[in-house]
GROMACS .gro file of C-alpha atoms in nm:
model
  328
    1MET     CA    1  10.547  12.348  12.291
    2PRO     CA    2  10.361  12.050  12.425
    3ARG     CA    3  10.319  11.731  12.208
    4ALA     CA    4   9.978  11.639  12.166
    5ARG     CA    5   9.965  11.306  12.369
    6TYR     CA    6   9.832  11.043  12.037
    7ARG     CA    7  10.199  11.164  11.913
    8LEU     CA    8  10.352  11.063  12.259
    9VAL     CA    9  10.203  10.700  12.290
   10ASP     CA   10  10.315  10.450  12.055
   11THR     CA   11  10.124  10.102  12.185
   12GLN     CA   12  10.282   9.934  11.903
   13THR     CA   13  10.649   9.985  12.013
   14THR     CA   14  10.539   9.946  12.389
   15PRO     CA   15  10.253   9.886  12.634
   16TYR     CA   16  10.401  10.001  12.948
   17TYR     CA   17  10.413  10.373  13.061
   18HIS     CA   18  10.513  10.548  13.374
   19CYS     CA   19  10.300  10.835  13.435
   20ILE     CA   20  10.317  11.143  13.732
   21SER     CA   21  10.080  11.351  13.823
   22ARG     CA   22  10.128  11.650  14.047
   23CYS     CA   23   9.937  11.883  14.296
   24VAL     CA   24   9.923  12.213  14.178
   25ARG     CA   25  10.193  12.414  14.291
   26ARG     CA   26  10.340  12.102  14.413
   27ALA     CA   27  10.118  12.182  14.733
   28PHE     CA   28  10.024  11.929  14.987
   29LEU     CA   29   9.679  11.843  14.857
   30CYS     CA   30   9.716  11.473  14.975
   31GLY     CA   31   9.942  11.502  15.273
   32PHE     CA   32   9.988  11.776  15.598
   33ASP     CA   33   9.951  12.108  15.477
   34ARG     CA   34  10.204  12.320  15.684
   35MET     CA   35   9.997  12.667  15.561
   36SER     CA   36   9.686  12.550  15.690
   37GLY     CA   37   9.754  12.263  15.947
   38LYS     CA   38   9.549  12.059  15.774
   39SER     CA   39   9.580  11.682  15.721
   40PHE     CA   40   9.452  11.582  15.368
   41ASP     CA   41   9.605  11.169  15.406
   42HIS     CA   42   9.259  11.069  15.341
   43ARG     CA   43   9.270  11.221  14.981
   44LYS     CA   44   9.542  10.915  14.918
   45GLN     CA   45   9.296  10.661  14.999
   46TRP     CA   46   9.035  10.815  14.693
   47ILE     CA   47   9.311  10.755  14.431
   48VAL     CA   48   9.395  10.438  14.533
   49ASP     CA   49   9.050  10.321  14.547
   50ARG     CA   50   8.981  10.517  14.191
   51ILE     CA   51   9.234  10.338  14.033
   52LYS     CA   52   9.207  10.014  14.152
   53HIS     CA   53   8.774  10.116  14.014
   54GLN     CA   54   8.943  10.186  13.661
   55SER     CA   55   9.110   9.873  13.644
   56SER     CA   56   8.839   9.667  13.626
   57VAL     CA   57   8.671   9.916  13.396
   58PHE     CA   58   8.956   9.984  13.158
   59ALA     CA   59   9.144   9.783  12.936
   60ILE     CA   60   9.471   9.933  13.121
   61GLU     CA   61   9.612   9.724  13.461
   62VAL     CA   62   9.845   9.875  13.694
   63CYS     CA   63  10.181   9.735  13.709
   64ALA     CA   64  10.307   9.984  14.042
   65TYR     CA   65  10.192  10.295  14.196
   66ALA     CA   66  10.307  10.485  14.516
   67VAL     CA   67  10.094  10.761  14.625
   68MET     CA   68  10.276  11.072  14.791
   69SER     CA   69  10.157  11.396  14.965
   70ASN     CA   70  10.148  11.611  14.633
   71HIS     CA   71  10.229  11.380  14.354
   72PHE     CA   72  10.149  10.997  14.271
   73HIS     CA   73  10.328  10.768  14.027
   74LEU     CA   74  10.136  10.486  13.807
   75VAL     CA   75  10.318  10.208  13.615
   76LEU     CA   76  10.066  10.110  13.367
   77HIS     CA   77  10.022   9.829  13.123
   78VAL     CA   78   9.758   9.924  12.784
   79ASN     CA   79   9.620   9.615  12.726
   80THR     CA   80   9.454   9.669  12.351
   81GLU     CA   81   9.404   9.331  12.258
   82ALA     CA   82   9.196   9.281  12.588
   83SER     CA   83   8.978   9.594  12.516
   84GLN     CA   84   8.888   9.425  12.131
   85GLN     CA   85   8.782   9.071  12.299
   86TRP     CA   86   8.494   9.241  12.508
   87ALA     CA   87   8.156   9.138  12.351
   88PHE     CA   88   7.882   9.441  12.286
   89LYS     CA   89   7.746   9.418  12.603
   90GLU     CA   90   8.029   9.429  12.813
   91VAL     CA   91   8.172   9.775  12.677
   92ILE     CA   92   7.841   9.904  12.714
   93GLU     CA   93   7.841   9.797  13.063
   94ARG     CA   94   8.218   9.910  13.144
   95TRP     CA   95   8.141  10.272  12.983
   96LEU     CA   96   7.835  10.308  13.227
   97ALA     CA   97   8.034  10.203  13.510
   98LEU     CA   98   8.244  10.562  13.513
   99PHE     CA   99   7.971  10.778  13.254
  100LYS     CA  100   7.617  10.821  13.236
  101GLY     CA  101   7.620  10.733  12.875
  102PRO     CA  102   7.308  10.860  12.634
  103ASP     CA  103   6.929  10.676  12.716
  104ILE     CA  104   6.963  10.403  12.450
  105ALA     CA  105   7.274  10.219  12.611
  106ARG     CA  106   7.050  10.223  12.934
  107GLN     CA  107   6.761  10.098  12.716
  108TYR     CA  108   6.945   9.843  12.510
  109LEU     CA  109   7.097   9.687  12.869
  110ALA     CA  110   6.765   9.659  13.009
  111GLY     CA  111   6.629   9.473  12.654
  112GLU     CA  112   6.418   9.751  12.547
  113VAL     CA  113   6.406   9.687  12.145
  114LEU     CA  114   6.555   9.974  11.948
  115SER     CA  115   6.509  10.113  11.599
  116SER     CA  116   6.754  10.035  11.337
  117PHE     CA  117   6.872  10.412  11.377
  118GLU     CA  118   6.905  10.381  11.717
  119GLN     CA  119   7.074  10.004  11.723
  120ASP     CA  120   7.354  10.212  11.446
  121ALA     CA  121   7.357  10.492  11.623
  122LEU     CA  122   7.437  10.258  11.944
  123SER     CA  123   7.724  10.044  11.771
  124ALA     CA  124   7.892  10.368  11.666
  125TRP     CA  125   7.925  10.523  12.021
  126VAL     CA  126   8.044  10.122  12.130
  127GLU     CA  127   8.340  10.156  11.903
  128VAL     CA  128   8.452  10.491  12.045
  129TRP     CA  129   8.386  10.364  12.421
  130ARG     CA  130   8.621  10.054  12.311
  131GLU     CA  131   8.897  10.275  12.173
  132ARG     CA  132   8.868  10.551  12.507
  133LEU     CA  133   8.854  10.239  12.704
  134SER     CA  134   9.160  10.095  12.613
  135ASP     CA  135   9.354  10.502  12.607
  136LEU     CA  136   9.581  10.629  12.820
  137SER     CA  137   9.487  10.965  12.816
  138TRP     CA  138   9.129  10.865  12.859
  139TYR     CA  139   9.234  10.677  13.190
  140MET     CA  140   9.406  10.921  13.323
  141ARG     CA  141   9.148  11.179  13.275
  142CYS     CA  142   8.891  10.975  13.447
  143LEU     CA  143   9.128  10.942  13.737
  144ASN     CA  144   9.235  11.316  13.809
  145GLU     CA  145   8.921  11.477  13.693
  146THR     CA  146   8.721  11.238  13.997
  147ILE     CA  147   8.970  11.339  14.236
  148ALA     CA  148   9.025  11.702  14.131
  149ARG     CA  149   8.618  11.706  14.207
  150MET     CA  150   8.590  11.563  14.550
  151ALA     CA  151   8.926  11.760  14.648
  152ASN     CA  152   8.694  12.094  14.551
  153GLN     CA  153   8.400  11.978  14.695
  154GLU     CA  154   8.563  11.890  15.024
  155ASP     CA  155   8.713  12.188  15.028
  156ASN     CA  156   8.407  12.391  14.891
  157CYS     CA  157   8.671  12.565  14.632
  158SER     CA  158   8.695  12.571  14.281
  159GLY     CA  159   9.028  12.579  14.024
  160ARG     CA  160   9.298  12.373  13.971
  161PHE     CA  161   9.393  12.065  14.176
  162TRP     CA  162   9.657  11.906  13.945
  163GLU     CA  163   9.936  12.153  13.773
  164GLY     CA  164   9.868  12.055  13.424
  165ARG     CA  165   9.808  11.716  13.240
  166PHE     CA  166   9.992  11.440  13.338
  167ARG     CA  167  10.363  11.309  13.209
  168SER     CA  168  10.440  10.969  13.064
  169GLN     CA  169  10.771  10.784  13.001
  170ALA     CA  170  10.772  10.497  12.771
  171LEU     CA  171  10.930  10.190  12.875
  172LEU     CA  172  11.061  10.008  12.593
  173ASP     CA  173  11.203   9.668  12.725
  174THR     CA  174  11.231   9.469  13.051
  175ALA     CA  175  11.523   9.648  13.221
  176ALA     CA  176  11.302   9.946  13.167
  177LEU     CA  177  11.030   9.825  13.337
  178ILE     CA  178  11.119   9.667  13.623
  179SER     CA  179  11.366   9.965  13.680
  180CYS     CA  180  11.074  10.195  13.680
  181MET     CA  181  10.851   9.975  13.925
  182ALA     CA  182  11.081   9.968  14.170
  183TYR     CA  183  11.164  10.354  14.164
  184VAL     CA  184  10.792  10.395  14.170
  185ASP     CA  185  10.761  10.121  14.458
  186LEU     CA  186  11.055  10.309  14.666
  187ASN     CA  187  10.919  10.624  14.623
  188PRO     CA  188  10.811  10.654  15.019
  189ILE     CA  189  11.139  10.487  15.126
  190ARG     CA  190  11.379  10.744  14.905
  191ALA     CA  191  11.164  11.017  15.077
  192LYS     CA  192  11.245  10.884  15.427
  193LEU     CA  193  10.909  10.839  15.469
  194CYS     CA  194  10.888  10.469  15.632
  195ASP     CA  195  11.186  10.232  15.682
  196SER     CA  196  11.082   9.919  15.523
  197LEU     CA  197  10.887   9.785  15.218
  198GLU     CA  198  10.636   9.651  15.452
  199THR     CA  199  10.564  10.011  15.611
  200SER     CA  200  10.531  10.188  15.268
  201GLU     CA  201  10.176  10.345  15.294
  202PHE     CA  202   9.975  10.380  14.963
  203THR     CA  203  10.230  10.165  14.778
  204SER     CA  204  10.151   9.868  14.479
  205ILE     CA  205  10.500   9.688  14.716
  206GLN     CA  206  10.299   9.700  15.009
  207GLU     CA  207   9.961   9.561  14.850
  208ARG     CA  208  10.183   9.301  14.699
  209ILE     CA  209  10.355   9.193  15.036
  210ARG     CA  210  10.013   9.171  15.217
  211HIS     CA  211   9.868   8.996  14.913
  212TYR     CA  212  10.123   8.720  14.892
  213ALA     CA  213  10.078   8.723  15.280
  214ARG     CA  214   9.717   8.641  15.269
  215HIS     CA  215   9.750   8.382  15.000
  216LYS     CA  216  10.058   8.197  15.064
  217GLU     CA  217   9.878   7.888  14.950
  218SER     CA  218   9.692   8.017  14.650
  219SER     CA  219   9.912   8.076  14.350
  220ARG     CA  220   9.595   8.135  14.158
  221GLN     CA  221   9.480   8.422  14.360
  222HIS     CA  222   9.611   8.704  14.169
  223CYS     CA  223   9.610   9.042  14.342
  224TRP     CA  224   9.408   9.363  14.142
  225LEU     CA  225   9.734   9.421  14.054
  226LYS     CA  226   9.864   9.305  13.710
  227PRO     CA  227  10.024   8.987  13.875
  228LEU     CA  228  10.444   8.891  13.884
  229ALA     CA  229  10.484   8.508  13.741
  230GLY     CA  230  10.457   8.278  14.002
  231GLU     CA  231  10.649   7.996  13.936
  232LYS     CA  232  10.960   7.986  13.635
  233SER     CA  233  10.676   7.715  13.457
  234GLN     CA  234  10.374   8.008  13.485
  235VAL     CA  235  10.581   8.298  13.281
  236ILE     CA  236  10.315   8.341  13.055
  237SER     CA  237  10.175   8.687  12.838
  238ASP     CA  238   9.897   8.796  13.133
  239THR     CA  239  10.164   8.834  13.433
  240LEU     CA  240  10.487   9.095  13.420
  241PRO     CA  241  10.786   8.960  13.271
  242LEU     CA  242  10.960   8.877  13.626
  243LEU     CA  243  10.895   8.588  13.902
  244ARG     CA  244  10.746   8.730  14.233
  245ALA     CA  245  11.071   8.531  14.395
  246ASP     CA  246  11.304   8.777  14.198
  247TYR     CA  247  11.133   9.099  14.175
  248LEU     CA  248  11.030   9.118  14.583
  249PRO     CA  249  11.428   9.066  14.676
  250LEU     CA  250  11.523   9.287  14.427
  251VAL     CA  251  11.344   9.577  14.557
  252ASP     CA  252  11.447   9.523  14.905
  253TRP     CA  253  11.805   9.498  14.834
  254THR     CA  254  11.757   9.835  14.638
  255GLY     CA  255  11.590   9.957  14.897
  256ARG     CA  256  11.847   9.892  15.170
  257ALA     CA  257  12.163   9.991  14.941
  258ILE     CA  258  11.914  10.360  14.887
  259ARG     CA  259  11.888  10.421  15.224
  260GLU     CA  260  12.201  10.327  15.362
  261ASP     CA  261  12.323  10.577  15.066
  262LYS     CA  262  12.594  10.325  14.966
  263ARG     CA  263  12.571  10.042  14.736
  264GLY     CA  264  12.627   9.788  15.009
  265LEU     CA  265  12.715   9.390  14.960
  266ILE     CA  266  12.457   9.220  14.650
  267PRO     CA  267  12.282   8.937  14.720
  268SER     CA  268  12.388   8.638  14.549
  269SER     CA  269  11.975   8.589  14.509
  270VAL     CA  270  11.971   8.932  14.312
  271GLN     CA  271  12.285   8.924  14.119
  272PRO     CA  272  12.158   8.710  13.863
  273ILE     CA  273  11.897   8.911  13.811
  274LEU     CA  274  12.035   9.204  13.724
  275GLN     CA  275  12.254   9.014  13.483
  276ARG     CA  276  11.916   8.892  13.291
  277LEU     CA  277  11.809   9.275  13.284
  278GLY     CA  278  12.137   9.377  13.119
  279VAL     CA  279  12.229   9.596  13.374
  280GLU     CA  280  12.529   9.646  13.649
  281GLU     CA  281  12.423   9.727  13.994
  282ASP     CA  282  12.591  10.060  14.015
  283ASN     CA  283  12.398  10.182  13.688
  284TRP     CA  284  12.083   9.988  13.896
  285ILE     CA  285  12.124  10.205  14.187
  286ILE     CA  286  12.151  10.552  14.029
  287ASN     CA  287  11.854  10.515  13.813
  288THR     CA  288  11.626  10.363  14.061
  289GLN     CA  289  11.695  10.689  14.281
  290HIS     CA  290  11.659  10.910  13.947
  291PHE     CA  291  11.481  10.752  13.745
  292GLY     CA  292  11.263  11.052  13.696
  293ASN     CA  293  11.463  11.311  13.625
  294ARG     CA  294  11.701  11.069  13.401
  295PHE     CA  295  11.504  11.043  13.139
  296TYR     CA  296  11.196  11.249  12.987
  297ARG     CA  297  10.935  11.069  12.753
  298ALA     CA  298  11.152  10.720  12.767
  299LEU     CA  299  11.378  10.460  12.845
  300GLY     CA  300  11.508  10.165  12.635
  301ARG     CA  301  11.834  10.091  12.485
  302LEU     CA  302  11.931  10.368  12.197
  303ASN     CA  303  11.785  10.089  11.914
  304GLN     CA  304  11.417  10.089  12.107
  305MET     CA  305  11.424  10.465  12.142
  306ARG     CA  306  11.510  10.587  11.833
  307LYS     CA  307  11.285  10.337  11.687
  308LEU     CA  308  10.952  10.507  11.898
  309ALA     CA  309  11.129  10.855  11.815
  310GLN     CA  310  11.097  10.778  11.429
  311ARG     CA  311  10.724  10.632  11.512
  312THR     CA  312  10.614  10.917  11.735
  313ASP     CA  313  10.722  11.199  11.427
  314GLN     CA  314  10.992  11.296  11.683
  315ARG     CA  315  11.363  11.410  11.551
  316TRP     CA  316  11.559  11.303  11.898
  317ILE     CA  317  11.426  11.186  12.239
  318GLN     CA  318  11.596  11.299  12.585
  319GLY     CA  319  11.811  11.097  12.795
  320LEU     CA  320  12.030  10.914  12.502
  321ALA     CA  321  12.328  10.920  12.716
  322GLN     CA  322  12.176  10.812  13.041
  323ALA     CA  323  11.983  10.507  12.867
  324ASP     CA  324  12.327  10.424  12.716
  325SER     CA  325  12.481  10.420  13.049
  326PHE     CA  326  12.259  10.242  13.192
  327TYR     CA  327  12.263   9.934  13.032
  328ARG     CA  328  12.559   9.697  13.020
   0.00000   0.00000   0.00000
């Protein structure tokens, strides 16, 4: 029996989550449909545009994404601290960027004087919106419902577009996070849709590469994605816990090893990264190829996974043996 999402997501244990949504019956509703002979590739851009828009509204940052023909992957960072710092007016503006909202919200933004009853009602709504704008389920709900409506309108039909609720995996440490990001960024290469990171369409790795190429001289010009740390002296809390100069070579080497169907020679520049993450190269390659199938709800060291199970009221979490073998 499916478990309620609030019992699976515990941001106090980890703010990082891998989310997956698949089209109904895994049909190619965002790619070339062989049954109808139609191409729906343009819907991939719909998803990317919606993800980008929601990232400017929610207190949820995108670490990695990959949009495929019948599913998409997201690695998200839930930043609850940011939402608590938003001003009263900012919460209203953010919510109205997604939803129509009550009339009193628009009246407040227009500068109209509200009665004490209306002010109390609006204050109650703002606290609800503040919580929802840092909620993983609301983020995925807004994304999936919007895309489903657009697709159904285009096809002049009704019914399900996604096969069901999204699947989520908790990423409990840096090794789990980076491994999952690499797995997501390499999805098109694993599917043999492209042969390089630069040509990997509708992925975060391509977007990062293009962004860094345009802004080589400006380290302050961040991409809309959650940024990688720029320099060794700049590893701060608002960036991902890995240097840009480390992550891109790591993903590039991993992609080459996967395409050649063999381990290959690990470059000297990549070896120290894996040592810091606490994994061996064989484990890294296997994990990056089969991340979605090896781990069900979470990835981390055994003590972290047991802690998550306790906090989310689960007796055990599937994938303990695989997690134990992943780390040194």
